[in-house]
């Protein structure tokens, strides 16, 4: 029997058998072994893969904890009658301490008084709640909304350019636009260019124009001459509460300040000049 015929028979027999793992090596029996004693290794190999879910090591993949978004909007509203905790620390309508109360008693108090329950601090032990009127909740919501508006995003900057020869009517129009920007918490950059009349320094002209603004303002950058004396520039913002208090104090001090020549009392007579 020729060697080629043996190879053909062997390939046909192996093609009808299932594939075996790679660790198994098929060796021809002595009956089919060639005369010179050559060992034939099966070319068919099978690599097994394990898809059992239990063999996956989950210790290397810890569960991710959900992080709170610091930009998330803070809400303030009634929790209704669904109180998750059995006992809560309760505050009254005016903020008075009512102690630790069972949730059934809290629901009874809500029915009797018509008040609503609001969560103040759910992370405390026991959690802190307060009974409030609907008007109180609305006022607190408006206060939180204004606070969040003040914290959202960077301050926007507006810019306005005009000439020192601007007419009074046009100046009043532009200053009204400045007021509208300031009321929206924007910074406003004013640039005044030199006109035909240069008798007054540009920084003084710009200061006089700022004084005509109808809302109290503060300076991010005070009036300064720029561009080699051909223009003046300043950056405005709304006056802070501290600046308003300081301005009120300065105004009151000027009001009560007396002339040195004024008599200190009604009975004191001014000295006759010699």
mmCIF file of C-alpha atoms in Angstrom:
data_model
loop_
_atom_site.group_PDB
_atom_site.id
_atom_site.type_symbol
_atom_site.label_atom_id
_atom_site.label_comp_id
_atom_site.label_asym_id
_atom_site.label_seq_id
_atom_site.Cartn_x
_atom_site.Cartn_y
_atom_site.Cartn_z
ATOM 1 C CA UNK A 1 0.000 0.000 0.000
ATOM 2 C CA UNK A 2 1.427 3.346 -1.030
ATOM 3 C CA UNK A 3 2.144 6.178 1.394
ATOM 4 C CA UNK A 4 -0.133 8.590 -0.476
ATOM 5 C CA UNK A 5 -3.100 6.252 -0.150
ATOM 6 C CA UNK A 6 -2.496 5.925 3.610
ATOM 7 C CA UNK A 7 -2.467 9.685 3.974
ATOM 8 C CA UNK A 8 -5.755 9.982 2.069
ATOM 9 C CA UNK A 9 -7.452 7.367 4.271
ATOM 10 C CA UNK A 10 -6.132 9.037 7.393
ATOM 11 C CA UNK A 11 -7.376 12.506 6.374
ATOM 12 C CA UNK A 12 -10.845 11.118 5.576
ATOM 13 C CA UNK A 13 -11.070 9.362 8.921
ATOM 14 C CA UNK A 14 -10.008 12.430 10.895
ATOM 15 C CA UNK A 15 -12.409 14.731 9.065
ATOM 16 C CA UNK A 16 -15.373 12.642 10.356
ATOM 17 C CA UNK A 17 -14.197 12.738 13.986
ATOM 18 C CA UNK A 18 -14.789 15.664 16.351
ATOM 19 C CA UNK A 19 -11.917 18.041 16.947
ATOM 20 C CA UNK A 20 -9.885 17.399 20.072
ATOM 21 C CA UNK A 21 -8.175 19.820 22.483
ATOM 22 C CA UNK A 22 -4.652 20.900 21.741
ATOM 23 C CA UNK A 23 -3.294 18.807 24.588
ATOM 24 C CA UNK A 24 -4.240 15.605 22.771
ATOM 25 C CA UNK A 25 -1.870 14.317 20.135
ATOM 26 C CA UNK A 26 -3.009 11.587 17.796
ATOM 27 C CA UNK A 27 -0.389 8.994 16.988
ATOM 28 C CA UNK A 28 -0.919 6.485 14.244
ATOM 29 C CA UNK A 29 -1.266 2.903 15.286
ATOM 30 C CA UNK A 30 1.369 0.395 14.343
ATOM 31 C CA UNK A 31 -0.913 -1.006 11.640
ATOM 32 C CA UNK A 32 -1.030 2.285 9.771
ATOM 33 C CA UNK A 33 2.516 3.327 10.623
ATOM 34 C CA UNK A 34 4.802 3.691 7.608
ATOM 35 C CA UNK A 35 7.582 1.182 7.094
ATOM 36 C CA UNK A 36 10.347 3.535 8.171
ATOM 37 C CA UNK A 37 8.652 4.232 11.567
ATOM 38 C CA UNK A 38 7.566 7.865 11.001
ATOM 39 C CA UNK A 39 5.029 9.194 13.604
ATOM 40 C CA UNK A 40 2.307 11.449 12.155
ATOM 41 C CA UNK A 41 0.845 14.184 14.368
ATOM 42 C CA UNK A 42 -2.702 15.349 13.752
ATOM 43 C CA UNK A 43 -2.827 18.815 12.212
ATOM 44 C CA UNK A 44 -6.247 19.424 13.736
ATOM 45 C CA UNK A 45 -6.081 21.196 17.039
ATOM 46 C CA UNK A 46 -8.796 22.685 19.175
ATOM 47 C CA UNK A 47 -8.380 25.399 21.769
ATOM 48 C CA UNK A 48 -11.102 25.471 24.416
ATOM 49 C CA UNK A 49 -12.371 28.730 25.959
ATOM 50 C CA UNK A 50 -14.268 29.038 29.203
ATOM 51 C CA UNK A 51 -17.278 31.356 29.173
ATOM 52 C CA UNK A 52 -18.523 30.474 32.635
ATOM 53 C CA UNK A 53 -19.578 33.683 34.397
ATOM 54 C CA UNK A 54 -18.398 32.350 37.732
ATOM 55 C CA UNK A 55 -14.799 32.273 36.585
ATOM 56 C CA UNK A 56 -14.676 36.044 36.007
ATOM 57 C CA UNK A 57 -12.859 37.832 38.797
ATOM 58 C CA UNK A 58 -15.019 40.806 39.786
ATOM 59 C CA UNK A 59 -12.603 41.925 42.488
ATOM 60 C CA UNK A 60 -10.530 43.734 39.884
ATOM 61 C CA UNK A 61 -13.560 45.789 38.778
ATOM 62 C CA UNK A 62 -14.970 47.591 41.829
ATOM 63 C CA UNK A 63 -18.390 49.121 41.515
ATOM 64 C CA UNK A 64 -18.251 52.776 40.620
ATOM 65 C CA UNK A 65 -19.978 55.103 43.030
ATOM 66 C CA UNK A 66 -22.158 57.820 41.573
ATOM 67 C CA UNK A 67 -20.681 61.261 42.094
ATOM 68 C CA UNK A 68 -22.881 64.249 42.705
ATOM 69 C CA UNK A 69 -22.668 67.007 40.160
ATOM 70 C CA UNK A 70 -21.707 70.244 41.957
ATOM 71 C CA UNK A 71 -23.539 72.162 39.231
ATOM 72 C CA UNK A 72 -26.803 70.357 39.952
ATOM 73 C CA UNK A 73 -29.660 72.662 40.923
ATOM 74 C CA UNK A 74 -30.596 72.635 44.580
ATOM 75 C CA UNK A 75 -34.327 72.093 45.110
ATOM 76 C CA UNK A 76 -36.511 73.110 48.019
ATOM 77 C CA UNK A 77 -39.994 71.640 48.096
ATOM 78 C CA UNK A 78 -42.468 69.709 50.191
ATOM 79 C CA UNK A 79 -41.923 65.971 50.608
ATOM 80 C CA UNK A 80 -45.650 65.343 50.955
ATOM 81 C CA UNK A 81 -46.904 62.573 53.221
ATOM 82 C CA UNK A 82 -44.264 60.023 52.195
ATOM 83 C CA UNK A 83 -41.725 60.073 55.021
ATOM 84 C CA UNK A 84 -39.058 57.407 54.562
ATOM 85 C CA UNK A 85 -37.753 57.468 58.143
ATOM 86 C CA UNK A 86 -39.682 56.230 61.163
ATOM 87 C CA UNK A 87 -38.537 59.047 63.462
ATOM 88 C CA UNK A 88 -37.462 62.540 62.400
ATOM 89 C CA UNK A 89 -36.191 65.659 64.101
ATOM 90 C CA UNK A 90 -38.876 68.277 63.578
ATOM 91 C CA UNK A 91 -38.894 72.081 63.511
ATOM 92 C CA UNK A 92 -42.048 74.131 63.774
ATOM 93 C CA UNK A 93 -43.379 76.841 61.482
ATOM 94 C CA UNK A 94 -41.274 79.542 63.148
ATOM 95 C CA UNK A 95 -38.185 77.330 63.436
ATOM 96 C CA UNK A 96 -38.814 76.222 66.999
ATOM 97 C CA UNK A 97 -37.482 72.813 68.069
ATOM 98 C CA UNK A 98 -40.201 70.164 68.438
ATOM 99 C CA UNK A 99 -37.870 67.252 69.193
ATOM 100 C CA UNK A 100 -37.860 63.768 67.689
ATOM 101 C CA UNK A 101 -41.332 62.854 66.393
ATOM 102 C CA UNK A 102 -42.776 59.645 64.911
ATOM 103 C CA UNK A 103 -43.824 59.988 61.271
ATOM 104 C CA UNK A 104 -47.440 59.103 62.064
ATOM 105 C CA UNK A 105 -47.575 62.002 64.506
ATOM 106 C CA UNK A 106 -46.019 64.301 61.876
ATOM 107 C CA UNK A 107 -48.742 63.391 59.369
ATOM 108 C CA UNK A 108 -51.391 64.088 62.014
ATOM 109 C CA UNK A 109 -49.856 67.525 62.724
ATOM 110 C CA UNK A 110 -49.818 68.296 59.000
ATOM 111 C CA UNK A 111 -53.521 67.448 58.723
ATOM 112 C CA UNK A 112 -54.439 69.584 61.731
ATOM 113 C CA UNK A 113 -52.382 72.686 60.882
ATOM 114 C CA UNK A 114 -52.441 72.560 57.069
ATOM 115 C CA UNK A 115 -48.647 72.946 56.991
ATOM 116 C CA UNK A 116 -46.265 71.163 54.625
ATOM 117 C CA UNK A 117 -43.183 69.120 55.478
ATOM 118 C CA UNK A 118 -39.839 70.191 54.003
ATOM 119 C CA UNK A 119 -36.515 68.326 54.306
ATOM 120 C CA UNK A 120 -33.785 70.537 55.771
ATOM 121 C CA UNK A 121 -30.998 67.967 56.284
ATOM 122 C CA UNK A 122 -31.689 64.336 55.399
ATOM 123 C CA UNK A 123 -28.111 63.284 56.214
ATOM 124 C CA UNK A 124 -28.349 64.053 59.926
ATOM 125 C CA UNK A 125 -29.317 61.408 62.484
ATOM 126 C CA UNK A 126 -32.239 61.634 62.846
ATOM 127 C CA UNK A 127 -32.953 63.616 59.656
ATOM 128 C CA UNK A 128 -34.089 67.197 60.107
ATOM 129 C CA UNK A 129 -37.433 68.402 58.721
ATOM 130 C CA UNK A 130 -39.506 71.536 59.144
ATOM 131 C CA UNK A 131 -43.196 72.367 58.935
ATOM 132 C CA UNK A 132 -43.756 75.389 56.674
ATOM 133 C CA UNK A 133 -46.503 77.290 54.931
ATOM 134 C CA UNK A 134 -46.774 77.314 51.164
ATOM 135 C CA UNK A 135 -45.808 81.002 51.115
ATOM 136 C CA UNK A 136 -42.676 80.302 53.131
ATOM 137 C CA UNK A 137 -41.662 77.540 50.715
ATOM 138 C CA UNK A 138 -42.209 79.836 47.724
ATOM 139 C CA UNK A 139 -40.085 82.605 49.275
ATOM 140 C CA UNK A 140 -37.286 80.155 50.009
ATOM 141 C CA UNK A 141 -37.432 78.839 46.444
ATOM 142 C CA UNK A 142 -37.121 82.377 45.071
ATOM 143 C CA UNK A 143 -34.153 83.065 47.352
ATOM 144 C CA UNK A 144 -32.381 79.894 46.217
ATOM 145 C CA UNK A 145 -33.091 80.740 42.583
ATOM 146 C CA UNK A 146 -31.486 84.159 42.917
ATOM 147 C CA UNK A 147 -28.481 82.650 44.696
ATOM 148 C CA UNK A 148 -27.992 80.061 41.955
ATOM 149 C CA UNK A 149 -28.279 82.692 39.239
ATOM 150 C CA UNK A 150 -25.498 84.663 40.891
ATOM 151 C CA UNK A 151 -23.249 81.581 40.930
ATOM 152 C CA UNK A 152 -23.840 80.290 37.402
ATOM 153 C CA UNK A 153 -21.153 80.935 34.827
ATOM 154 C CA UNK A 154 -18.491 83.615 34.517
ATOM 155 C CA UNK A 155 -19.301 87.321 34.486
ATOM 156 C CA UNK A 156 -20.013 88.623 31.005
ATOM 157 C CA UNK A 157 -18.341 91.783 29.780
ATOM 158 C CA UNK A 158 -19.931 94.423 27.544
ATOM 159 C CA UNK A 159 -18.158 97.228 25.715
ATOM 160 C CA UNK A 160 -19.244 100.690 24.609
ATOM 161 C CA UNK A 161 -17.218 103.249 22.622
ATOM 162 C CA UNK A 162 -18.098 106.885 21.982
ATOM 163 C CA UNK A 163 -16.501 110.283 21.384
ATOM 164 C CA UNK A 164 -15.989 113.026 23.917
ATOM 165 C CA UNK A 165 -17.998 115.317 21.559
ATOM 166 C CA UNK A 166 -21.129 113.159 21.947
ATOM 167 C CA UNK A 167 -24.367 115.078 22.343
ATOM 168 C CA UNK A 168 -26.229 115.042 25.642
ATOM 169 C CA UNK A 169 -29.185 113.151 24.154
ATOM 170 C CA UNK A 170 -26.973 110.427 22.681
ATOM 171 C CA UNK A 171 -25.022 110.191 25.939
ATOM 172 C CA UNK A 172 -28.210 109.636 27.966
ATOM 173 C CA UNK A 173 -29.238 106.875 25.541
ATOM 174 C CA UNK A 174 -25.914 105.120 25.884
ATOM 175 C CA UNK A 175 -25.937 105.438 29.673
ATOM 176 C CA UNK A 176 -29.380 103.814 29.812
ATOM 177 C CA UNK A 177 -27.884 100.881 27.909
ATOM 178 C CA UNK A 178 -25.060 100.768 30.444
ATOM 179 C CA UNK A 179 -27.583 100.645 33.300
ATOM 180 C CA UNK A 180 -29.413 97.708 31.708
ATOM 181 C CA UNK A 181 -26.139 95.785 31.399
ATOM 182 C CA UNK A 182 -25.143 96.532 34.970
ATOM 183 C CA UNK A 183 -28.501 95.376 36.299
ATOM 184 C CA UNK A 184 -27.828 92.000 34.647
ATOM 185 C CA UNK A 185 -24.590 91.675 36.680
ATOM 186 C CA UNK A 186 -22.392 92.356 33.650
ATOM 187 C CA UNK A 187 -19.166 94.309 33.596
ATOM 188 C CA UNK A 188 -19.163 97.266 31.215
ATOM 189 C CA UNK A 189 -16.055 98.650 29.551
ATOM 190 C CA UNK A 190 -16.373 102.288 28.513
ATOM 191 C CA UNK A 191 -13.917 103.834 26.060
ATOM 192 C CA UNK A 192 -14.067 107.514 25.174
ATOM 193 C CA UNK A 193 -12.114 108.865 22.241
ATOM 194 C CA UNK A 194 -10.763 112.370 21.996
ATOM 195 C CA UNK A 195 -12.917 114.800 20.045
ATOM 196 C CA UNK A 196 -12.300 118.281 18.758
ATOM 197 C CA UNK A 197 -12.427 119.852 22.236
ATOM 198 C CA UNK A 198 -9.379 118.691 24.211
ATOM 199 C CA UNK A 199 -9.376 121.362 26.899
ATOM 200 C CA UNK A 200 -10.411 118.833 29.604
ATOM 201 C CA UNK A 201 -8.391 115.646 30.200
ATOM 202 C CA UNK A 202 -10.170 112.582 28.876
ATOM 203 C CA UNK A 203 -10.085 110.714 32.189
ATOM 204 C CA UNK A 204 -11.923 113.607 33.870
ATOM 205 C CA UNK A 205 -14.486 113.712 31.047
ATOM 206 C CA UNK A 206 -15.076 109.966 31.462
ATOM 207 C CA UNK A 207 -15.448 110.368 35.238
ATOM 208 C CA UNK A 208 -18.085 113.072 34.742
ATOM 209 C CA UNK A 209 -20.006 110.804 32.360
ATOM 210 C CA UNK A 210 -19.896 107.899 34.842
ATOM 211 C CA UNK A 211 -21.319 110.163 37.540
ATOM 212 C CA UNK A 212 -24.436 110.631 35.386
ATOM 213 C CA UNK A 213 -25.270 106.883 35.627
ATOM 214 C CA UNK A 214 -28.458 106.439 37.646
ATOM 215 C CA UNK A 215 -27.407 103.298 39.561
ATOM 216 C CA UNK A 216 -24.572 103.015 42.091
ATOM 217 C CA UNK A 217 -21.480 101.672 40.366
ATOM 218 C CA UNK A 218 -18.056 100.432 41.338
ATOM 219 C CA UNK A 219 -14.868 100.283 39.326
ATOM 220 C CA UNK A 220 -13.113 97.169 38.171
ATOM 221 C CA UNK A 221 -10.712 99.549 36.467
ATOM 222 C CA UNK A 222 -10.805 103.299 37.164
ATOM 223 C CA UNK A 223 -10.693 105.871 34.316
ATOM 224 C CA UNK A 224 -7.235 105.842 32.760
ATOM 225 C CA UNK A 225 -5.768 107.601 29.742
ATOM 226 C CA UNK A 226 -4.703 105.105 27.061
ATOM 227 C CA UNK A 227 -3.472 105.075 23.466
ATOM 228 C CA UNK A 228 -1.006 107.856 24.056
ATOM 229 C CA UNK A 229 -3.618 110.287 25.345
ATOM 230 C CA UNK A 230 -6.028 109.759 22.452
ATOM 231 C CA UNK A 231 -8.579 107.838 24.570
ATOM 232 C CA UNK A 232 -9.617 106.986 28.121
ATOM 233 C CA UNK A 233 -10.993 103.709 29.411
ATOM 234 C CA UNK A 234 -12.662 102.272 32.524
ATOM 235 C CA UNK A 235 -14.523 99.088 33.513
ATOM 236 C CA UNK A 236 -17.699 99.382 35.589
ATOM 237 C CA UNK A 237 -19.722 96.989 37.749
ATOM 238 C CA UNK A 238 -22.552 97.315 40.202
ATOM 239 C CA UNK A 239 -21.496 98.647 43.575
ATOM 240 C CA UNK A 240 -21.161 96.015 46.290
ATOM 241 C CA UNK A 241 -23.042 96.153 49.588
ATOM 242 C CA UNK A 242 -19.843 97.195 51.361
ATOM 243 C CA UNK A 243 -19.320 100.077 48.945
ATOM 244 C CA UNK A 244 -22.922 101.211 49.407
ATOM 245 C CA UNK A 245 -22.519 101.235 53.203
ATOM 246 C CA UNK A 246 -19.271 103.164 52.904
ATOM 247 C CA UNK A 247 -20.890 105.690 50.595
ATOM 248 C CA UNK A 248 -23.797 106.149 52.991
ATOM 249 C CA UNK A 249 -21.353 106.684 55.871
ATOM 250 C CA UNK A 250 -19.356 109.267 53.927
ATOM 251 C CA UNK A 251 -22.545 111.101 52.977
ATOM 252 C CA UNK A 252 -23.744 111.246 56.586
ATOM 253 C CA UNK A 253 -20.349 112.470 57.766
ATOM 254 C CA UNK A 254 -20.424 115.295 55.247
ATOM 255 C CA UNK A 255 -23.921 116.219 56.349
ATOM 256 C CA UNK A 256 -23.103 116.492 60.050
ATOM 257 C CA UNK A 257 -19.774 118.202 59.487
ATOM 258 C CA UNK A 258 -19.989 121.823 60.667
ATOM 259 C CA UNK A 259 -18.219 124.960 59.623
ATOM 260 C CA UNK A 260 -15.488 125.954 62.152
ATOM 261 C CA UNK A 261 -16.887 129.489 62.267
ATOM 262 C CA UNK A 262 -20.368 128.240 63.202
ATOM 263 C CA UNK A 263 -21.231 128.685 66.952
ATOM 264 C CA UNK A 264 -21.274 125.437 68.900
ATOM 265 C CA UNK A 265 -24.396 126.390 70.862
ATOM 266 C CA UNK A 266 -27.360 128.667 70.511
ATOM 267 C CA UNK A 267 -26.255 130.833 73.460
ATOM 268 C CA UNK A 268 -22.752 131.357 72.153
ATOM 269 C CA UNK A 269 -22.334 134.540 70.180
ATOM 270 C CA UNK A 270 -19.809 134.963 67.434
ATOM 271 C CA UNK A 271 -16.797 137.042 68.342
ATOM 272 C CA UNK A 272 -16.746 140.577 67.040
ATOM 273 C CA UNK A 273 -14.081 141.183 64.548
ATOM 274 C CA UNK A 274 -11.671 143.916 65.563
#
